[in-house]
CSV table of C-alpha atoms in Angstrom, one decimal:
chain,number,residue,atom,x,y,z
A,12,MET,CA,30.0,292.8,71.2
A,13,SER,CA,28.4,295.9,69.5
A,14,LEU,CA,25.7,295.4,67.0
A,15,GLY,CA,27.9,296.9,64.3
A,16,SER,CA,30.6,294.3,64.7
A,17,GLU,CA,28.0,291.5,64.7
A,18,ASN,CA,26.8,292.7,61.3
A,19,LYS,CA,30.4,292.7,60.1
A,20,ARG,CA,30.7,289.1,61.0
A,21,ASP,CA,27.4,288.1,59.5
A,22,TRP,CA,27.5,289.8,56.1
A,23,ARG,CA,27.9,286.5,54.2
A,24,PRO,CA,24.9,284.7,52.8
A,25,CYS,CA,23.2,282.0,54.8
A,26,CYS,CA,22.7,279.6,51.8
A,27,ASP,CA,25.4,278.0,49.7
A,28,PHE,CA,26.0,278.7,46.0
A,29,GLU,CA,24.3,275.5,45.0
A,30,SER,CA,21.0,277.0,46.4
A,31,LEU,CA,21.5,280.1,44.2
A,32,GLN,CA,22.1,278.0,41.1
A,33,ARG,CA,19.2,275.6,41.8
A,34,ARG,CA,16.9,278.6,42.3
A,35,ALA,CA,17.9,280.1,39.0
A,36,TRP,CA,17.3,276.7,37.4
A,37,MET,CA,13.9,276.5,39.0
A,38,LEU,CA,12.8,279.9,37.8
A,39,ALA,CA,14.0,279.1,34.3
A,40,GLN,CA,12.1,275.8,34.3
A,41,ILE,CA,8.9,277.5,35.5
A,42,ARG,CA,9.1,280.1,32.8
A,43,GLN,CA,9.7,277.4,30.1
A,44,TYR,CA,6.8,275.4,31.5
A,45,PHE,CA,4.3,278.3,31.1
A,46,HIS,CA,5.8,279.5,27.9
A,47,ASP,CA,5.1,276.0,26.4
A,48,ARG,CA,1.5,276.2,27.6
A,49,GLU,CA,1.0,279.8,26.4
A,50,VAL,CA,0.3,281.2,29.9
A,51,LEU,CA,1.4,284.8,30.0
A,52,GLU,CA,3.9,286.1,32.6
A,53,VAL,CA,2.7,289.3,34.2
A,54,GLU,CA,3.8,291.7,36.9
A,55,THR,CA,1.5,293.6,39.3
A,56,PRO,CA,2.4,296.1,42.0
A,57,LEU,CA,3.9,294.8,45.3
A,58,LEU,CA,2.9,298.1,46.9
A,59,GLY,CA,-0.8,299.1,46.8
A,60,SER,CA,-3.4,301.3,48.4
A,61,ARG,CA,-5.6,298.3,49.1
A,62,VAL,CA,-4.8,294.9,50.6
A,63,GLY,CA,-6.5,291.6,51.4
A,64,THR,CA,-8.6,291.6,54.6
A,65,ASP,CA,-8.0,288.0,55.7
A,66,PRO,CA,-7.8,288.3,59.5
A,67,HIS,CA,-5.1,285.6,59.7
A,68,LEU,CA,-2.7,287.6,57.5
A,69,ARG,CA,-0.8,290.5,59.0
A,70,PHE,CA,0.0,293.0,56.2
A,71,MET,CA,2.9,295.4,56.4
A,72,THR,CA,2.4,299.1,55.7
A,73,VAL,CA,4.6,301.7,54.1
A,74,GLN,CA,4.3,305.4,54.8
A,75,GLU,CA,4.6,307.3,51.4
A,76,ASP,CA,4.2,311.0,51.7
A,77,ASP,CA,0.9,311.5,53.5
A,78,ARG,CA,-0.7,308.2,52.7
A,79,ILE,CA,-0.3,304.6,53.8
A,80,LEU,CA,0.5,301.9,51.3
A,81,TYR,CA,0.4,298.1,51.8
A,82,LEU,CA,3.0,295.5,50.9
A,83,GLN,CA,0.9,292.8,49.2
A,84,THR,CA,0.2,289.6,51.0
A,85,SER,CA,-0.5,288.0,47.6
A,86,PRO,CA,-0.9,289.4,44.0
A,87,GLU,CA,-4.4,287.8,43.8
A,88,PHE,CA,-6.6,290.9,43.5
A,89,ALA,CA,-4.5,292.6,40.9
A,90,MET,CA,-4.1,289.4,38.8
A,91,LYS,CA,-7.9,288.9,38.9
A,92,ARG,CA,-8.4,292.5,37.6
A,93,LEU,CA,-6.2,291.4,34.6
A,94,LEU,CA,-8.3,288.3,34.1
A,95,ALA,CA,-11.5,290.4,34.2
A,96,ALA,CA,-9.9,292.7,31.6
A,97,GLY,CA,-9.4,289.7,29.3
A,98,SER,CA,-5.8,288.8,29.8
A,99,GLY,CA,-6.4,285.1,29.4
A,100,SER,CA,-4.3,282.6,31.5
A,101,ILE,CA,-1.6,284.4,33.4
A,102,TYR,CA,1.2,283.6,35.9
A,103,GLN,CA,3.4,285.7,38.1
A,104,ILE,CA,6.6,285.1,40.2
A,105,CYS,CA,6.8,287.7,42.9
A,106,LYS,CA,7.6,288.5,46.5
A,107,ALA,CA,4.8,288.5,49.0
A,108,PHE,CA,4.9,290.0,52.5
A,109,ARG,CA,3.3,288.6,55.6
A,110,GLY,CA,4.1,290.1,59.0
A,111,GLY,CA,5.1,287.9,62.0
A,112,GLU,CA,5.5,284.7,60.0
A,113,VAL,CA,8.9,283.5,61.0
A,114,GLY,CA,10.0,279.9,61.4
A,115,ARG,CA,11.4,276.8,59.7
A,116,LEU,CA,8.9,277.2,56.8
A,117,HIS,CA,8.2,280.9,57.0
A,118,ASN,CA,10.0,284.1,56.2
A,119,PRO,CA,8.0,287.4,56.3
A,120,GLU,CA,9.2,288.1,52.7
A,121,PHE,CA,8.9,285.1,50.4
A,122,THR,CA,8.7,284.1,46.8
A,123,LEU,CA,5.4,283.2,45.4
A,124,LEU,CA,4.4,281.6,42.1
A,125,GLU,CA,0.7,282.4,41.4
A,126,TRP,CA,-1.2,281.4,38.3
A,127,TYR,CA,-4.7,281.4,36.8
A,128,ARG,CA,-6.0,279.1,34.1
A,129,VAL,CA,-9.0,280.4,32.3
A,130,GLY,CA,-11.6,277.6,31.7
A,131,PHE,CA,-9.9,275.1,34.0
A,132,ASP,CA,-11.8,273.3,36.7
A,133,LEU,CA,-10.1,272.2,39.9
A,134,ASP,CA,-9.2,268.7,38.6
A,135,GLN,CA,-7.5,270.2,35.6
A,136,LEU,CA,-5.6,272.6,37.8
A,137,MET,CA,-4.5,269.8,40.1
A,138,ASP,CA,-3.1,268.0,37.1
A,139,ASP,CA,-1.3,271.2,36.0
A,140,VAL,CA,0.2,271.7,39.5
A,141,ALA,CA,1.3,268.0,39.6
A,142,SER,CA,3.0,268.2,36.3
A,143,LEU,CA,4.9,271.4,37.1
A,144,LEU,CA,6.0,270.1,40.6
A,145,ARG,CA,7.1,266.8,39.0
A,146,CYS,CA,9.2,268.8,36.5
A,147,LEU,CA,10.8,270.8,39.4
A,148,LEU,CA,11.1,268.1,42.1
A,149,GLN,CA,11.7,265.2,39.7
A,150,ASP,CA,12.6,262.0,41.7
A,151,GLN,CA,11.6,263.7,45.0
A,152,VAL,CA,8.1,262.9,44.0
A,153,GLY,CA,7.2,259.2,44.3
A,154,GLY,CA,3.5,259.0,43.5
A,155,GLU,CA,0.5,261.2,43.7
A,156,VAL,CA,-2.7,260.9,45.8
A,157,ARG,CA,-5.8,263.0,46.0
A,158,LEU,CA,-7.6,262.8,49.4
A,159,ARG,CA,-10.9,264.4,50.3
A,160,TYR,CA,-10.7,266.6,53.4
A,161,GLY,CA,-13.8,265.1,55.0
A,162,GLU,CA,-12.5,261.5,54.7
A,163,LEU,CA,-9.1,262.4,55.9
A,164,PHE,CA,-10.5,264.3,58.8
A,165,GLU,CA,-12.8,261.5,59.9
A,166,GLU,CA,-10.1,258.9,59.6
A,167,ALA,CA,-7.6,260.9,61.8
A,168,ILE,CA,-9.9,262.6,64.3
A,169,GLY,CA,-12.7,260.0,64.6
A,170,VAL,CA,-15.6,262.4,63.9
A,171,SER,CA,-16.8,264.4,61.0
A,172,TRP,CA,-15.6,268.0,60.5
A,173,ASP,CA,-19.1,269.3,61.0
A,174,ALA,CA,-19.6,267.4,64.3
A,175,PRO,CA,-20.8,269.6,67.2
A,176,ILE,CA,-17.8,271.5,68.8
A,177,PRO,CA,-18.0,269.7,72.1
A,178,GLU,CA,-17.4,266.5,70.2
A,179,LEU,CA,-14.3,268.0,68.5
A,180,ASN,CA,-13.1,269.1,72.0
A,181,GLN,CA,-13.6,265.6,73.4
A,182,ARG,CA,-11.6,264.1,70.5
A,183,ALA,CA,-8.8,266.7,71.0
A,184,ARG,CA,-8.6,265.8,74.7
A,185,ALA,CA,-8.5,262.1,73.9
A,186,LEU,CA,-5.7,262.8,71.4
A,187,ASP,CA,-3.6,264.6,74.0
A,188,LEU,CA,-4.3,268.2,72.9
A,189,ALA,CA,-6.2,269.5,75.9
A,190,GLU,CA,-5.2,273.1,75.2
A,191,ALA,CA,-7.3,273.1,72.0
A,192,GLY,CA,-10.5,274.0,73.8
A,193,GLU,CA,-9.1,277.1,75.2
A,194,ILE,CA,-7.5,278.2,72.0
A,195,CYS,CA,-10.3,277.5,69.6
A,196,GLY,CA,-13.4,278.2,71.7
A,197,ARG,CA,-16.6,278.2,69.6
A,198,ASN,CA,-14.8,279.0,66.3
A,199,ARG,CA,-15.1,276.1,63.9
A,200,SER,CA,-12.5,277.3,61.4
A,201,LEU,CA,-10.0,277.6,64.2
A,202,TRP,CA,-10.9,274.1,65.4
A,203,LEU,CA,-10.4,272.7,61.8
A,204,ASP,CA,-7.1,274.5,61.4
A,205,PHE,CA,-5.9,273.3,64.8
A,206,LEU,CA,-6.8,269.7,64.3
A,207,PHE,CA,-5.6,269.6,60.7
A,208,SER,CA,-2.2,271.1,61.5
A,209,HIS,CA,-1.6,269.1,64.6
A,210,LEU,CA,-3.0,265.7,63.8
A,211,ILE,CA,-3.5,265.3,60.1
A,212,GLN,CA,-0.7,267.1,58.3
A,213,PRO,CA,2.1,265.4,60.2
A,214,GLY,CA,0.7,262.0,59.1
A,215,LEU,CA,0.3,262.7,55.4
A,216,PRO,CA,2.2,260.3,53.1
A,217,ASP,CA,5.9,261.3,52.8
A,218,ARG,CA,7.2,260.9,49.3
A,219,GLU,CA,3.9,261.3,47.5
A,220,LEU,CA,2.5,264.5,46.2
A,221,VAL,CA,-0.7,264.8,48.3
A,222,PHE,CA,-3.6,266.9,47.1
A,223,VAL,CA,-6.2,267.5,49.8
A,224,HIS,CA,-9.4,268.7,48.2
A,225,GLU,CA,-13.1,269.3,48.8
A,226,TYR,CA,-12.4,271.6,51.8
A,227,PRO,CA,-15.2,272.4,54.3
A,228,ALA,CA,-17.1,275.5,53.3
A,229,PRO,CA,-16.0,277.4,56.5
A,230,LEU,CA,-12.5,277.2,55.0
A,231,ALA,CA,-13.5,278.4,51.5
A,232,ALA,CA,-11.5,281.7,51.6
A,233,LEU,CA,-11.7,282.9,48.0
A,234,ALA,CA,-12.9,279.6,46.5
A,235,SER,CA,-16.3,279.0,45.0
A,236,LEU,CA,-18.7,276.4,46.7
A,237,LYS,CA,-19.3,273.2,44.9
A,238,PRO,CA,-22.5,273.4,42.8
A,239,GLY,CA,-25.3,271.4,44.7
A,240,GLN,CA,-22.9,270.9,47.7
A,241,PRO,CA,-22.8,274.2,49.6
A,242,GLN,CA,-20.9,272.5,52.5
A,243,THR,CA,-17.9,271.9,50.2
A,244,ALA,CA,-15.5,274.5,48.9
A,245,GLU,CA,-13.7,274.0,45.6
A,246,ARG,CA,-10.3,274.4,47.2
A,247,PHE,CA,-7.2,272.2,47.4
A,248,GLU,CA,-3.9,272.2,49.1
A,249,VAL,CA,-0.8,270.3,47.9
A,250,PHE,CA,1.7,268.8,50.3
A,251,LEU,CA,5.0,266.9,49.9
A,252,HIS,CA,6.8,265.4,52.9
A,253,GLY,CA,4.1,267.0,55.1
A,254,VAL,CA,5.1,270.5,53.9
A,255,GLU,CA,2.3,272.6,52.4
A,256,LEU,CA,3.4,273.8,49.0
A,257,GLY,CA,0.3,275.5,47.6
A,258,ASN,CA,-3.3,276.4,47.8
A,259,GLY,CA,-5.7,276.4,44.9
A,260,TYR,CA,-9.2,277.4,44.2
A,261,ARG,CA,-11.9,277.3,41.6
A,262,GLU,CA,-12.2,281.0,41.8
A,263,LEU,CA,-15.2,282.7,43.2
A,264,THR,CA,-16.5,285.0,40.4
A,265,GLU,CA,-19.7,286.1,42.1
A,266,PRO,CA,-19.3,289.8,43.2
A,267,THR,CA,-22.1,289.8,45.8
A,268,GLU,CA,-20.8,286.6,47.6
A,269,GLN,CA,-17.3,288.0,47.4
A,270,ARG,CA,-18.4,291.3,49.0
A,271,ALA,CA,-20.2,289.4,51.8
A,272,ARG,CA,-17.0,287.4,52.5
A,273,PHE,CA,-14.9,290.5,52.7
A,274,GLU,CA,-17.4,292.1,55.0
A,275,ALA,CA,-17.3,289.0,57.3
A,276,GLU,CA,-13.5,289.3,57.3
A,277,GLN,CA,-13.7,293.0,58.2
A,278,LYS,CA,-16.1,292.2,61.0
A,279,ALA,CA,-13.7,289.5,62.3
A,280,ARG,CA,-10.9,292.0,62.2
A,281,ILE,CA,-12.8,294.6,64.2
A,282,LEU,CA,-13.8,292.0,66.7
A,283,ALA,CA,-10.1,290.9,67.1
A,284,GLY,CA,-9.0,294.5,67.4
A,285,LEU,CA,-7.0,294.3,64.2
A,286,PRO,CA,-6.5,297.2,61.8
A,287,CYS,CA,-9.3,297.1,59.1
A,288,PRO,CA,-8.3,298.5,55.7
A,289,GLU,CA,-11.0,299.6,53.2
A,290,LEU,CA,-12.3,297.0,50.7
A,291,ASP,CA,-10.6,296.8,47.4
A,292,GLU,CA,-13.4,298.3,45.3
A,293,SER,CA,-11.5,298.1,42.1
A,294,PHE,CA,-11.3,294.3,42.5
A,295,LEU,CA,-15.0,294.1,43.3
A,296,ALA,CA,-15.8,296.3,40.3
A,297,ALA,CA,-13.8,293.9,38.1
A,298,LEU,CA,-15.8,291.0,39.4
A,299,GLU,CA,-19.0,292.9,38.7
A,300,GLU,CA,-17.8,293.5,35.1
A,301,GLY,CA,-17.3,289.8,34.9
A,302,MET,CA,-14.3,287.6,35.6
A,303,PRO,CA,-14.1,284.5,33.4
A,304,GLN,CA,-14.5,281.1,35.0
A,305,CYS,CA,-11.0,280.0,36.1
A,306,SER,CA,-9.0,278.2,38.6
A,307,GLY,CA,-5.9,279.6,40.3
A,308,VAL,CA,-3.1,278.5,42.7
A,309,ALA,CA,-0.2,279.9,44.6
A,310,ILE,CA,2.9,277.9,45.3
A,311,GLY,CA,5.6,278.8,47.9
A,312,LEU,CA,8.8,278.6,45.8
A,313,ASP,CA,11.2,278.8,48.7
A,314,ARG,CA,9.6,275.6,50.1
A,315,VAL,CA,9.8,273.9,46.7
A,316,LEU,CA,13.5,274.8,46.5
A,317,MET,CA,14.0,273.6,50.1
A,318,LEU,CA,12.6,270.2,49.2
A,319,MET,CA,14.5,270.1,45.9
A,320,MET,CA,17.7,270.3,48.0
A,321,GLY,CA,16.6,268.0,50.7
A,322,HIS,CA,16.7,270.6,53.5
A,323,ASP,CA,14.2,271.0,56.3
A,324,SER,CA,14.2,274.8,56.6
A,325,ILE,CA,13.8,277.5,54.0
A,326,GLU,CA,16.5,279.5,55.8
A,327,ARG,CA,18.9,277.0,54.2
A,328,VAL,CA,17.9,278.2,50.7
A,329,LEU,CA,17.5,282.0,51.3
A,330,PRO,CA,20.6,284.1,51.0
A,331,PHE,CA,19.4,286.5,53.6
A,332,PRO,CA,16.5,285.2,55.7
A,333,MET,CA,15.1,287.9,57.9
A,334,ARG,CA,15.6,286.1,61.2
A,335,VAL,CA,19.3,285.7,60.7
A,336,CYS,CA,20.6,288.3,58.3
A,337,CYS,CA,18.4,291.4,58.4
B,4,MET,CA,4.9,290.8,85.7
B,5,ALA,CA,7.1,290.2,82.7
B,6,THR,CA,5.6,288.3,79.8
B,7,TYR,CA,6.9,287.0,76.5
B,8,SER,CA,4.8,286.9,73.4
B,9,THR,CA,5.0,283.9,71.1
B,10,ASN,CA,7.1,285.9,68.6
B,11,GLU,CA,9.8,286.3,71.2
B,12,PHE,CA,9.9,282.6,71.9
B,13,LYS,CA,13.3,281.0,71.4
B,14,ASN,CA,15.3,278.1,72.7
B,15,GLY,CA,16.4,278.6,76.2
B,16,LEU,CA,13.8,281.2,77.2
B,17,LYS,CA,12.5,280.6,80.7
B,18,VAL,CA,8.8,280.8,81.2
B,19,MET,CA,6.0,279.8,83.6
B,20,LEU,CA,3.8,276.9,82.5
B,21,ASP,CA,1.1,275.5,84.8
B,22,GLY,CA,2.8,277.1,87.8
B,23,ASP,CA,6.2,275.6,87.2
B,24,PRO,CA,9.3,277.2,85.6
B,25,CYS,CA,10.2,275.8,82.3
B,26,THR,CA,12.8,276.3,79.5
B,27,ILE,CA,11.9,276.3,75.8
B,28,LEU,CA,13.5,273.5,73.9
B,29,GLU,CA,11.9,273.9,70.6
B,30,ASN,CA,9.5,276.4,69.0
B,31,GLU,CA,7.8,275.5,65.7
B,32,PHE,CA,5.7,278.1,63.9
B,33,VAL,CA,2.7,276.3,62.4
B,34,LYS,CA,0.4,278.0,59.9
B,35,PRO,CA,-2.1,276.0,58.0
B,36,GLY,CA,-2.9,277.3,54.5
B,37,LYS,CA,-5.2,280.3,55.0
B,38,GLY,CA,-5.8,279.9,58.7
B,39,GLN,CA,-4.8,280.8,62.2
B,40,ALA,CA,-1.1,280.6,63.1
B,41,PHE,CA,0.1,278.5,66.1
B,42,ASN,CA,3.3,278.0,67.9
B,43,ARG,CA,3.9,274.4,68.8
B,44,VAL,CA,6.4,274.5,71.7
B,45,LYS,CA,8.4,271.9,73.5
B,46,PHE,CA,9.3,272.8,77.1
B,47,ARG,CA,11.4,271.2,79.8
B,48,ASN,CA,10.0,271.6,83.3
B,49,LEU,CA,13.0,272.8,85.3
B,50,LYS,CA,11.7,271.2,88.5
B,51,THR,CA,10.9,267.8,87.3
B,52,GLY,CA,13.0,267.6,84.1
B,53,ARG,CA,9.9,266.4,82.2
B,54,VAL,CA,9.4,267.4,78.6
B,55,ILE,CA,6.0,268.9,77.7
B,56,GLU,CA,4.5,269.9,74.4
B,57,ARG,CA,2.0,272.7,74.2
B,58,THR,CA,0.4,274.8,71.5
B,59,PHE,CA,-0.3,278.6,71.6
B,60,LYS,CA,-2.2,280.8,69.3
B,61,SER,CA,0.5,283.0,67.7
B,62,GLY,CA,0.6,286.4,69.4
B,63,GLU,CA,-0.5,285.1,72.8
B,64,SER,CA,1.8,285.9,75.8
B,65,ILE,CA,2.9,283.8,78.7
B,66,GLU,CA,4.5,284.8,82.0
B,67,ALA,CA,8.3,284.9,82.2
B,68,ALA,CA,10.0,282.8,84.9
B,69,ASP,CA,12.6,284.5,87.1
B,70,VAL,CA,15.1,281.8,86.5
B,71,LEU,CA,18.9,282.3,86.7
B,72,GLU,CA,21.6,279.8,86.0
B,73,VAL,CA,24.6,280.5,88.1
B,74,GLU,CA,28.0,278.9,88.3
B,75,MET,CA,28.5,278.0,92.0
B,76,GLN,CA,31.0,276.1,94.0
B,77,TYR,CA,29.9,273.0,95.9
B,78,LEU,CA,30.8,273.3,99.6
B,79,TYR,CA,29.4,270.5,101.7
B,80,ASN,CA,26.4,268.4,102.5
B,81,ASP,CA,24.9,268.5,106.1
B,82,GLY,CA,22.8,265.4,105.6
B,83,GLU,CA,19.7,267.4,104.5
B,84,PHE,CA,21.0,270.2,102.2
B,85,TRP,CA,23.8,270.5,99.7
B,86,TYR,CA,25.4,273.9,100.1
B,87,PHE,CA,26.8,276.0,97.1
B,88,MET,CA,28.6,279.3,97.0
B,89,ASP,CA,28.6,282.0,94.4
B,90,PRO,CA,32.4,282.6,94.1
B,91,ALA,CA,31.8,286.2,93.0
B,92,THR,CA,29.5,287.3,95.9
B,93,TYR,CA,30.3,284.5,98.5
B,94,GLU,CA,26.5,284.1,98.8
B,95,GLN,CA,25.5,280.6,99.8
B,96,VAL,CA,22.4,278.6,99.0
B,97,GLY,CA,21.2,275.2,100.3
B,98,ALA,CA,19.7,272.8,97.7
B,99,ASP,CA,17.5,269.9,98.9
B,100,ALA,CA,17.7,266.3,97.5
B,101,LYS,CA,14.9,267.0,95.0
B,102,ALA,CA,16.9,269.9,93.4
B,103,VAL,CA,20.2,268.1,93.5
B,104,GLY,CA,18.7,264.9,92.1
B,105,ASP,CA,21.2,262.6,90.3
B,106,ALA,CA,23.9,265.3,90.5
B,107,ALA,CA,24.5,264.2,94.1
B,108,LYS,CA,26.6,261.2,93.1
B,109,TRP,CA,29.2,263.4,91.3
B,110,LEU,CA,29.6,266.1,93.9
B,111,LYS,CA,33.0,266.6,95.4
B,112,GLU,CA,33.9,269.7,97.5
B,113,GLN,CA,34.9,272.6,95.3
B,114,ALA,CA,33.3,271.3,92.1
B,115,VAL,CA,31.9,274.1,90.0
B,116,CYS,CA,28.3,273.3,89.2
B,117,THR,CA,25.5,275.1,87.4
B,118,VAL,CA,22.8,275.9,89.9
B,119,THR,CA,19.3,276.9,88.5
B,120,LEU,CA,17.7,279.4,90.8
B,121,TRP,CA,14.0,280.2,90.6
B,122,ASN,CA,13.0,283.3,92.5
B,123,GLY,CA,16.4,282.9,94.2
B,124,ALA,CA,15.9,279.3,95.4
B,125,PRO,CA,17.8,276.4,93.9
B,126,ILE,CA,15.6,274.0,91.9
B,127,ALA,CA,18.2,272.1,89.8
B,128,VAL,CA,21.9,271.4,89.9
B,129,THR,CA,24.0,270.4,86.9
B,130,PRO,CA,27.4,268.9,87.7
B,131,PRO,CA,30.5,269.8,85.6
B,132,ASN,CA,30.6,267.8,82.4
B,133,PHE,CA,33.7,266.0,83.5
B,134,VAL,CA,34.7,265.1,87.1
B,135,GLU,CA,37.9,263.5,88.5
B,136,LEU,CA,37.2,261.1,91.3
B,137,GLU,CA,39.1,258.5,93.2
B,138,VAL,CA,38.2,254.8,93.0
B,139,VAL,CA,37.5,253.5,96.5
B,140,GLU,CA,36.4,250.0,95.7
B,141,THR,CA,36.9,247.7,92.7
B,142,ASP,CA,37.9,244.1,92.0
B,143,PRO,CA,41.6,243.7,91.5
B,144,GLY,CA,41.9,243.7,87.7
B,145,VAL,CA,44.3,241.8,85.4
B,146,ARG,CA,47.5,243.7,85.0
B,147,GLY,CA,48.5,244.3,81.4
B,148,ASP,CA,45.0,244.5,80.1
B,149,THR,CA,44.8,247.9,78.4
B,150,SER,CA,42.1,247.2,75.9
B,151,GLY,CA,39.2,248.1,78.2
B,152,GLY,CA,37.0,245.4,76.7
B,153,GLY,CA,34.5,244.1,79.1
B,154,GLY,CA,35.3,246.1,82.2
B,155,LYS,CA,34.1,245.9,85.8
B,156,PRO,CA,32.2,248.1,88.2
B,157,ALA,CA,34.1,250.6,90.4
B,158,LYS,CA,32.8,252.6,93.3
B,159,LEU,CA,34.0,256.2,93.5
B,160,GLU,CA,34.7,258.4,96.5
B,161,THR,CA,31.3,260.2,96.0
B,162,GLY,CA,29.4,256.9,96.0
B,163,ALA,CA,28.8,256.8,92.2
B,164,VAL,CA,29.4,253.4,90.5
B,165,VAL,CA,30.8,253.4,87.0
B,166,ARG,CA,32.1,250.7,84.6
B,167,VAL,CA,35.9,250.9,84.3
B,168,PRO,CA,38.4,248.9,82.3
B,169,LEU,CA,40.0,245.9,84.1
B,170,PHE,CA,43.3,247.7,84.6
B,171,VAL,CA,41.9,250.4,86.8
B,172,GLN,CA,42.8,249.9,90.5
B,173,THR,CA,41.5,251.0,93.8
B,174,GLY,CA,43.1,254.3,94.8
B,175,GLU,CA,43.5,255.6,91.3
B,176,VAL,CA,41.8,258.8,90.1
B,177,ILE,CA,39.6,258.6,87.0
B,178,ARG,CA,37.9,261.1,84.7
B,179,VAL,CA,34.2,260.5,84.2
B,180,ASP,CA,31.7,262.2,81.8
B,181,THR,CA,28.7,263.0,84.1
B,182,ARG,CA,26.3,263.4,81.1
B,183,SER,CA,26.7,259.7,80.2
B,184,GLY,CA,28.1,258.4,83.4
B,185,GLU,CA,30.9,256.8,81.4
B,186,TYR,CA,34.6,256.4,82.3
B,187,VAL,CA,36.9,258.6,80.1
B,188,SER,CA,40.4,258.0,81.3
B,189,ARG,CA,42.8,257.5,84.2
B,190,VAL,CA,44.3,260.7,85.6
B,191,GLY,CA,48.0,260.8,86.5
B,192,LYS,CA,48.6,262.0,90.1
């Protein structure tokens, strides 16, 4: 069969009309939720001349005239420039683009809800996330638990997350994951990601909204470190049915520390032979000017919709997922 | 040497793992929050049939296996090898007991089987989903019983033993599902 005739056969959407209707309902609920709380809806560019340097995210580029633009992997930097300019609490519903991420829970183009609450600490933001998710997922959410990363890790793996790497390796072997050693080497964040996603995440409580918080500092990303506890990052992730729905931080506002983390990411990119875009100096300048203390979170809305409808793949709720329809 | 990267992984892809040819049964893309992406993959070892789980860093590559699945006609067994012929090329291959495995008990001359060839040599044989074989030995059943409740063992011409309803007699031909090893129906001659 020629490619053309295959396309002819496959022009219809992958999801049913109920998915379209429930998505529209979800978006309306979110807008109402933030309207009631006086959080301002904003839009920032999807296409920019700078992009995040996180070595684990593959950005996509667009050639425009004689320059390269980047499809944003998240609206974070632009939204933080608004915060520094005095916008107050803001939210955005937008597409984000991450190359190579294809699977049951991933599509290279997906819908993100990202918001920042000025003056909120992480506990207040977790309360906020819980009340919005309850409003969207209703009886899908049984209870709610908050678990410290360190305790969860020790319970599942049998050693502390900061144990020497040979000990992590030994535990991985004992738990039937012998390949971990070769994959993770001497890289502790890799070890933590590997062990968490293979041994901890699948065992999280099913019907409860699970907030994992107090992340190890090596996994801080753009979170601030806990005052007086430099080993702990003020970061959380929220899960339901073992599916990661969102990632929140008490935002790092310190420009020198932010620049140092960016430079470390750039170094990691060069070491791994990945393209290394220039730093977003406008974002760093905004931090230098002063960003208010705030907490922010990003939620994957396609996954929320998937759980709302009781499906096990986001492809069931996307009209044209890339793997099937593009 | 051909290789496949994790982003080419899909069900049915044939690859080498620990020196053995395997087929991919399941491929789950796993990416924790802000970290490294992995592919958690379930394989079936095509030589042993065993299912193995293994994780790869996304973007890693593994060697492709030169594995072909060919429809071939079963010819005969010389006591050591089972011989199959490709009806298109008339090419013949001999499969040993390890490759034929459980399929042996369903093999009757001329049956069209799926033969898995690795580097040209047979490593597995899948019999047709349904075979029609003669009953060579079974207890005389009660005539008139058509319910099939209970049943009795029957030995077939290839040596396989299946449970059949009481009304099935020696000399009759029956249809069997080789995937479950269960009796399906009688076949009129």
